[in-house]
Short mmCIF file of C-alpha atoms and ligand atoms in Angstrom, two decimals:
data_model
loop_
_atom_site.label_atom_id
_atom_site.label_comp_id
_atom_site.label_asym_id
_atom_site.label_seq_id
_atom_site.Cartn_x
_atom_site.Cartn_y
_atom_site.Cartn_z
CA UNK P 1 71.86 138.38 63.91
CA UNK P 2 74.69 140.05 66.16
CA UNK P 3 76.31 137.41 68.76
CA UNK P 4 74.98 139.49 72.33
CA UNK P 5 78.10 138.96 74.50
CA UNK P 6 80.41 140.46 77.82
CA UNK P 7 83.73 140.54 76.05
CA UNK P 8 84.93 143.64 75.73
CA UNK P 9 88.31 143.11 74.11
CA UNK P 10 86.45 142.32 71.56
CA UNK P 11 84.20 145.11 71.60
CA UNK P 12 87.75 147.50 71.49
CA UNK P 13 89.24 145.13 68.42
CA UNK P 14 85.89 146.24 66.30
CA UNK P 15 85.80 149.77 67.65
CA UNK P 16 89.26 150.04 66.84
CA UNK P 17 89.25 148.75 63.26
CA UNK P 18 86.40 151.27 62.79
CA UNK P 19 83.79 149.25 62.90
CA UNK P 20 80.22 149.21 65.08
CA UNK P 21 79.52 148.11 68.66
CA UNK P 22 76.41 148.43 70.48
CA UNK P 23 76.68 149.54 74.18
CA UNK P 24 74.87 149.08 77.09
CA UNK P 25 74.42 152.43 79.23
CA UNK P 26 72.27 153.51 81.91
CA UNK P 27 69.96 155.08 79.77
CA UNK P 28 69.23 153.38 76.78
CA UNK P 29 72.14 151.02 74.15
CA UNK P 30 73.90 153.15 71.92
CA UNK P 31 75.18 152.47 68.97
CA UNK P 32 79.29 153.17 68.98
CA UNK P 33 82.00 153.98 66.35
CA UNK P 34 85.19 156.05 66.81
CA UNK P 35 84.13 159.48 66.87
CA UNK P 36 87.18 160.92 65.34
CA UNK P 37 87.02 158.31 62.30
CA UNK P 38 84.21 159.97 60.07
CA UNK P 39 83.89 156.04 58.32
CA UNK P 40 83.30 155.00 61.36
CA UNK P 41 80.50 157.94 62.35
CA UNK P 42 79.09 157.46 58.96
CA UNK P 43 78.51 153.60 59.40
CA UNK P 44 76.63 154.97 62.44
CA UNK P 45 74.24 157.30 60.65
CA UNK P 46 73.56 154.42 57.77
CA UNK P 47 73.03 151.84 59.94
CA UNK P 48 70.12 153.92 61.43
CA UNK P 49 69.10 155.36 58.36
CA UNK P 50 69.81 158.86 60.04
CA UNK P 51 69.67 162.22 58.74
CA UNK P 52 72.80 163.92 58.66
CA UNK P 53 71.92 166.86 60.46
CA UNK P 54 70.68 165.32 63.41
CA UNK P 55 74.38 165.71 65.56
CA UNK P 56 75.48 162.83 67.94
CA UNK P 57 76.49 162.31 71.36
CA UNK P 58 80.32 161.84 72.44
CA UNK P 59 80.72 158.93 75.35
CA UNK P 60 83.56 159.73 77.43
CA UNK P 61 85.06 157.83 80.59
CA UNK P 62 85.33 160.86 82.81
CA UNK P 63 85.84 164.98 82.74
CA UNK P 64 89.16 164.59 81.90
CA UNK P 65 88.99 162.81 79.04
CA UNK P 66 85.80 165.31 78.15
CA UNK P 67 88.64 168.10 78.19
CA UNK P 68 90.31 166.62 75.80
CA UNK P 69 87.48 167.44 73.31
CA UNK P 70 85.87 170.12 74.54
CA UNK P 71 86.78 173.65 75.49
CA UNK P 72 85.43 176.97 77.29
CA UNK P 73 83.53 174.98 79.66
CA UNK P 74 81.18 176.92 81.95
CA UNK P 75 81.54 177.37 85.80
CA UNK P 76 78.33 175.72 85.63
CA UNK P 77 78.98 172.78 83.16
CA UNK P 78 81.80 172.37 85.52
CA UNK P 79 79.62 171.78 88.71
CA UNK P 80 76.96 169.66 86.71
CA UNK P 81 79.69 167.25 85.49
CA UNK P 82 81.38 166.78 89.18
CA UNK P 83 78.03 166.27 90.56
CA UNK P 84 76.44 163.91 88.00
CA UNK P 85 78.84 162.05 86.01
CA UNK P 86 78.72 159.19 85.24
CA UNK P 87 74.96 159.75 84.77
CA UNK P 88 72.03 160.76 82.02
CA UNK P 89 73.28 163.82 81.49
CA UNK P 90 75.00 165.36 77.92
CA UNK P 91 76.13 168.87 78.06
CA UNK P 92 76.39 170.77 75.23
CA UNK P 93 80.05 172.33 74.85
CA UNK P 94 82.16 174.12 72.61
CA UNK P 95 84.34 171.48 70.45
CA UNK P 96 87.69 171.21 69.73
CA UNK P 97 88.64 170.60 66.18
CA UNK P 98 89.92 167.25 66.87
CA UNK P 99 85.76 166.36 66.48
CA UNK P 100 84.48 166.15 63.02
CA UNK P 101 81.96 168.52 61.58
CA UNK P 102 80.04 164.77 60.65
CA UNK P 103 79.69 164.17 64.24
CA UNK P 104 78.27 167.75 65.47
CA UNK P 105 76.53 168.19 61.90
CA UNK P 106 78.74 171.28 61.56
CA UNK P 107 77.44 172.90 64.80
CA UNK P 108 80.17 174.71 66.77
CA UNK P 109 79.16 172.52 70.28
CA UNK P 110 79.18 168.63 70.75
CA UNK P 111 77.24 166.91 73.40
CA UNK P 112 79.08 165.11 75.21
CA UNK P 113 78.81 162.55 78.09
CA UNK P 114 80.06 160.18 80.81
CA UNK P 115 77.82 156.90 80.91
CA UNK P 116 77.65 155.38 84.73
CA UNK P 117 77.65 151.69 83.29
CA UNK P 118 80.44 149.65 84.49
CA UNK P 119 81.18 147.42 81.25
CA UNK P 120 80.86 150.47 78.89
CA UNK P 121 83.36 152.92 81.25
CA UNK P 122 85.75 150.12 81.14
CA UNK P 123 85.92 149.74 77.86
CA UNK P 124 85.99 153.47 77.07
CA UNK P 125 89.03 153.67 79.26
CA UNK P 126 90.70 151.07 77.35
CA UNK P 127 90.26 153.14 74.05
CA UNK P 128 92.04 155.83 72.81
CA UNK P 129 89.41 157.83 71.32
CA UNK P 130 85.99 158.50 72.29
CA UNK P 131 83.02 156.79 71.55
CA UNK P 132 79.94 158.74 69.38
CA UNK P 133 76.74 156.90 70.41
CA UNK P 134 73.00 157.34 69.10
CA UNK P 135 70.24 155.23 70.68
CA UNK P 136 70.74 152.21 69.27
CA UNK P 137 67.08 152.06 67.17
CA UNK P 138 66.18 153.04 64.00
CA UNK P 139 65.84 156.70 63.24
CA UNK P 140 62.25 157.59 64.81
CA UNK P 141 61.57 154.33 66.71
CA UNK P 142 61.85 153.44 70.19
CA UNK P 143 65.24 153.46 72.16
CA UNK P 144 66.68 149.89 73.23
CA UNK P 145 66.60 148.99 76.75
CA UNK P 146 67.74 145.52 75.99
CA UNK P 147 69.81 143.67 73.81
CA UNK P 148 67.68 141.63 72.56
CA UNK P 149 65.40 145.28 71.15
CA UNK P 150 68.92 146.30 69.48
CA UNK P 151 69.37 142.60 67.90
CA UNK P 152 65.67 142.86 66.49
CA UNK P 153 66.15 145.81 64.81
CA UNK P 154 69.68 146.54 63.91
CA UNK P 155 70.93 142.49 64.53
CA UNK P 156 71.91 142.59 60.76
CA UNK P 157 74.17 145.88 60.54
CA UNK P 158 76.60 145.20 63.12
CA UNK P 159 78.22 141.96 64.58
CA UNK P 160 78.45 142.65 68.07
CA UNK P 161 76.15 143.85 71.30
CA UNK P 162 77.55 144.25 74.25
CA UNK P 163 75.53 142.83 77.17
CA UNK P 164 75.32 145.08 79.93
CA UNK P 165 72.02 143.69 80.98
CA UNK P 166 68.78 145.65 81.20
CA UNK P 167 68.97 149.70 81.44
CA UNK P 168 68.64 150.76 85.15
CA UNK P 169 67.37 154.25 83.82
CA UNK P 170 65.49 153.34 80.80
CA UNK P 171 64.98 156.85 79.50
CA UNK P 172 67.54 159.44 77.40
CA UNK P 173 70.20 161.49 78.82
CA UNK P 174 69.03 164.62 79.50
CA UNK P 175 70.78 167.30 76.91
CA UNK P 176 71.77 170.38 78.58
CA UNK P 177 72.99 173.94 76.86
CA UNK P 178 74.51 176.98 77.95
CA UNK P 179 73.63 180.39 76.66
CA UNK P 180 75.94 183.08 77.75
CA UNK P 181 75.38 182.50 81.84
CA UNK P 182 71.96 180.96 81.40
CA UNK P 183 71.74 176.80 81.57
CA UNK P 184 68.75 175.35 78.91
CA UNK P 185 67.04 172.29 79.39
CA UNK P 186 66.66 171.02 75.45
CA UNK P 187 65.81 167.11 75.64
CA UNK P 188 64.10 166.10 79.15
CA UNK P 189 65.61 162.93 80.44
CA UNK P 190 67.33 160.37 83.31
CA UNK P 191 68.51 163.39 84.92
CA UNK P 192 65.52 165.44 86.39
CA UNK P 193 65.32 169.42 86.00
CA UNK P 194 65.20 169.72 89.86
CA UNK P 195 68.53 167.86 90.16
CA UNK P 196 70.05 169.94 88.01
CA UNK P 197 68.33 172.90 89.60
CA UNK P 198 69.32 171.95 92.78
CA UNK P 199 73.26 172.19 91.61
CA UNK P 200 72.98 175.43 89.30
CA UNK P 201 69.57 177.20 90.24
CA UNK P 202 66.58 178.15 87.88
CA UNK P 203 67.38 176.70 84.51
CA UNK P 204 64.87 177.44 81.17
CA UNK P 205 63.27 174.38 79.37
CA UNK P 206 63.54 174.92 75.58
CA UNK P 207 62.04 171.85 74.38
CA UNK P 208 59.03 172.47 72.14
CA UNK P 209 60.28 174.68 69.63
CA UNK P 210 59.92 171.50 67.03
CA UNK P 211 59.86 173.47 63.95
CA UNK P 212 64.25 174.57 63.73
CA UNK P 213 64.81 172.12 66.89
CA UNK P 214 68.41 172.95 68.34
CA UNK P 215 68.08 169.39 69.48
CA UNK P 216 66.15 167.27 66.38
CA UNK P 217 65.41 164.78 69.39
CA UNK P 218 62.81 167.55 70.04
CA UNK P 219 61.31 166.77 66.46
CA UNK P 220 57.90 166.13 67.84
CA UNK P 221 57.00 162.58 65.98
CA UNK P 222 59.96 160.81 67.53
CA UNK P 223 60.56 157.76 69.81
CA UNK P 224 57.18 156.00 68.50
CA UNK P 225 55.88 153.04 68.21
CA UNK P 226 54.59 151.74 64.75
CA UNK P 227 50.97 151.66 66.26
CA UNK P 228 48.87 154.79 66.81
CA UNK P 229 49.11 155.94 70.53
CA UNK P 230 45.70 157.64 72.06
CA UNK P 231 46.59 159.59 75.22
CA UNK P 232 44.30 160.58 77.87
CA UNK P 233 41.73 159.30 80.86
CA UNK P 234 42.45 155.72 81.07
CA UNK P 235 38.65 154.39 82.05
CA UNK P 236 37.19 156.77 79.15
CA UNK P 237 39.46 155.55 76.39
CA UNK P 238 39.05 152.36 77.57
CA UNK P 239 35.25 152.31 77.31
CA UNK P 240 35.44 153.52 73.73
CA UNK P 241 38.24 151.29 72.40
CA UNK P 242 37.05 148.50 74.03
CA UNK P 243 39.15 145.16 74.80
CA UNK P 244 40.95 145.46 71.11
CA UNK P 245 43.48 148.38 72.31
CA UNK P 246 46.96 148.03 73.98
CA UNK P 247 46.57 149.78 77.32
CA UNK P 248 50.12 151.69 78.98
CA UNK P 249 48.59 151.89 82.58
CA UNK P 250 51.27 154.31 85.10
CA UNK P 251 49.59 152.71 88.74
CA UNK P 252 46.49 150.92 87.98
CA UNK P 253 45.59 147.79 86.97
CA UNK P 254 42.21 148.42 84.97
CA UNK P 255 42.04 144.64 84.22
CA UNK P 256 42.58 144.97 80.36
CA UNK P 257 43.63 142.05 78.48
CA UNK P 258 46.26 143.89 76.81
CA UNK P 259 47.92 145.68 79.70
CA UNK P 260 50.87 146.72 80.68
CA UNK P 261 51.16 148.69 84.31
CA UNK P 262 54.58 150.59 84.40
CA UNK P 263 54.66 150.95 88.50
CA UNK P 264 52.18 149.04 90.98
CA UNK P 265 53.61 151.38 93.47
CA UNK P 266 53.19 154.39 91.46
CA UNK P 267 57.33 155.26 91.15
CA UNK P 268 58.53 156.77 88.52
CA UNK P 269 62.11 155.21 88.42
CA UNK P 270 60.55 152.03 88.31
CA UNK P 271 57.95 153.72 85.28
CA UNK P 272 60.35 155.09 83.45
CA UNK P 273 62.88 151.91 83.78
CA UNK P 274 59.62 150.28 81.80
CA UNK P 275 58.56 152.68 79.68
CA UNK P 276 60.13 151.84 76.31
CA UNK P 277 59.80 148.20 76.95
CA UNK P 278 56.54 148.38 77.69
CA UNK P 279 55.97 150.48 74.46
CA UNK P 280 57.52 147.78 72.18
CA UNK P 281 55.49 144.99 73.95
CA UNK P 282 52.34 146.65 72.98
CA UNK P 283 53.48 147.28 69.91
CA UNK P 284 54.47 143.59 69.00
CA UNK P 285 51.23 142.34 70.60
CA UNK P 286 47.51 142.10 68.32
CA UNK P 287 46.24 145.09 68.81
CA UNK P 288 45.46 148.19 66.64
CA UNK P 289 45.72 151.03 68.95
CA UNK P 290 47.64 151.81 72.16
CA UNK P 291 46.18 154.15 74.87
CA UNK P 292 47.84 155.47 77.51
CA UNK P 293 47.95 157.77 80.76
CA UNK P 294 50.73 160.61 81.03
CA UNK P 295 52.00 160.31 84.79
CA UNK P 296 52.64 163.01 87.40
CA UNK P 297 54.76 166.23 85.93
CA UNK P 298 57.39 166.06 88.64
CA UNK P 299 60.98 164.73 88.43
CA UNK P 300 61.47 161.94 85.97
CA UNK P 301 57.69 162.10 85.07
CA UNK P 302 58.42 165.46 82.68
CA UNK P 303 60.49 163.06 80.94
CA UNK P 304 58.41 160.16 80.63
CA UNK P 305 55.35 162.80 79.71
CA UNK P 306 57.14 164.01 77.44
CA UNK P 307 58.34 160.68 75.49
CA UNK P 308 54.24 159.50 75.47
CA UNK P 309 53.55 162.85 74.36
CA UNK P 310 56.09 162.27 71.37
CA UNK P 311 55.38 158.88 70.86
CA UNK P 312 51.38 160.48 70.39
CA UNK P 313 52.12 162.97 68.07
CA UNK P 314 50.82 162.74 64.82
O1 TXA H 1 71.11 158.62 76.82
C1 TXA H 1 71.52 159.01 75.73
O2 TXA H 1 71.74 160.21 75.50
C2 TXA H 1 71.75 157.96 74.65
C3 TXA H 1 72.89 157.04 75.10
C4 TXA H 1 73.25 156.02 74.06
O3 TXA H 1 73.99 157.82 75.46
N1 TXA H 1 72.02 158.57 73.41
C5 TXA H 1 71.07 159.21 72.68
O4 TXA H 1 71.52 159.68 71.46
O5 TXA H 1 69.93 159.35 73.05
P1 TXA H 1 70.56 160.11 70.29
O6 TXA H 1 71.46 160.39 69.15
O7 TXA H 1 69.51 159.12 70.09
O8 TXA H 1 69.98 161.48 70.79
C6 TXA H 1 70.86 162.56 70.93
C7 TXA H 1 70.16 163.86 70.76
C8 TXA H 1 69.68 164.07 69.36
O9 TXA H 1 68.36 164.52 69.41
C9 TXA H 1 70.59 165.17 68.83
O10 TXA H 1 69.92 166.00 67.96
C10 TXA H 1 70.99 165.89 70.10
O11 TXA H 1 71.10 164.88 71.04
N2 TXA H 1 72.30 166.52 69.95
C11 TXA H 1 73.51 165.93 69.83
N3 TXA H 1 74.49 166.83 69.69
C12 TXA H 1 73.91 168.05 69.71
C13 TXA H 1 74.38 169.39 69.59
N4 TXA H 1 75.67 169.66 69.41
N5 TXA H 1 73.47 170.39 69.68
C14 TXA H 1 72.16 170.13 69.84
N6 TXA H 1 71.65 168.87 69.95
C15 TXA H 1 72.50 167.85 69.89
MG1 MG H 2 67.68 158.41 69.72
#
């Protein structure tokens, strides 16, 4: 197992000798190496047991520091990164060479982005080079919102987690493009589309196109559980499954013995905060099936619709 621990002079001595560090964000814990040392990026993608061509993410502390690997930026990536960074968003920008074809899979843009968690922004600023970051789960499976979910699964591939507590988001960046003036939704995420709508007007959402995804985190059968997930009216599924299913409930307590409720209030910061917790409980617990409810389709709820809707697919 990994020691789970605050120090993060420690966390730089490993980074910087090229080796793994998990790292808490608001989002979900990544998974870090130097992104400019391709060992380093290639301990990341065998440690997940990660296709190659599925590009990674580039943690930076600030837009500065993005400039120094990125170039061409848009008006509008401009405005996006001054209003929400640090935050769960990853634009996707033309690269400098400095970044390795490993990291980008030999596209000709790199996401990139600035994570708003305290411990991990400090220790980016103490580094010299940036940090590329997956989820911190094996390829396919559920993101980490804890430690302890990156010590269960990954505990024996790296020596060190950095404990920055649990995820305030819970839930992905959102991955944003730019297609001559146009701005393109491609992963739904922390960030919601009216936020970002709100700061550049009407965006497109290109997020379904599974078969050549832009973005393989589109790949439909992703971020799922090991059990089969059943979505659809709670009370109906419920009556056929009986008391032997896992239920994922957004509001309402329907009483089940294997429940989980992801908001008594009904918010969906607070839902999707739970979600992938939730999602391993049930799958750890004795049952064969888990059924769940999608949630309103506004703000973070396209996000956390579209994660149960992946974590459904066959
Ligand atoms: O919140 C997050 O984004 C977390 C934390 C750790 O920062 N990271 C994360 O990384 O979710 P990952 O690797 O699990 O998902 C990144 C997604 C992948 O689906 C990848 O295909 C897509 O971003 N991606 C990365 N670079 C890309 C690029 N240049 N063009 C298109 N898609 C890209
Ligand atoms: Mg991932």
């Amino acid at each position: 197992m990994a020691e789970i621990g605050t120090d993060i002079l420690k966390a730089k001595a490993l980074l910087e000798k090229g080796e793994l560090v998990a790292i808490p964000t608001e989002t979900v814990y990544g998974l870090a190496g130097n992104a400019l040392n391709t060992s380093a990026v290639t301990k990341i993608f065998t440690a997940k047991d990660r296709p190659q061509f599925d590009p990674l993410i580039v943690h930076v502390p600030d837009l500065d520091h993005a400039k120094n690997y990125v170039e061409d930026i848009p008006d509008k990536a401009i405005a996006l990164a001054k209003k929400f960074w640090p935050g769960p968003l990853t634009l996707l920008l033309n690269r400098k060479p400095i970044i390795p074809d490993l990291v980008t899979s030999g596209l000709p843009t790199v996401g990139i982005r600035c994570p708003d968690h305290a411990l991990t922004r400090g220790l980016l600023k103490s580094l010299s080079f940036p940090l590329s970051a997956p989820s911190a789960n094996p390829f396919g499976y559920i993101s980490p919102t804890r430690p302890e979910h990156v010590n269960e699964q990954l505990g024996n591939k790296i020596s060190y987690i950095l404990d920055g507590g649990v995820c305030t988001v819970g839930i992905e960046s959102t991955i944003v493009g730019f297609e001559n003036d146009q701005v393109v939704i491609l992963r739904m995420g922390g960030l919601s589309v009216e936020a970002i709508e709100s700061v550049v007007g009407k965006v497109s959402v290109q997020i379904h196109s599974s078969s050549n995804p832009k973005a393989p985190g589109q790949l439909k059968n992703h971020y799922a559980p090991t059990k089969k997930v059943v979505l659809g009216n709670l009370p109906d599924l419920i009556k056929q499954h009986g008391s032997h299913a896992g239920v994922l409930a957004f509001q309402t307590d329907y009483k089940q013995p294997h429940q989980f409720v992801l908001s008594p209030a009904g918010k969906l910061e607070e839902a999707a905060q739970h979600l992938f917790s939730a999602l391993r409980t049930l799958d750890k617990l004795p049952v064969e099936i888990i059924l769940a409810e999608l949630v309103p389709e506004i703000g973070l709820g396209r996000a956390i619709n579209d994660r149960l809707r992946r974590a459904a697919a066959e």
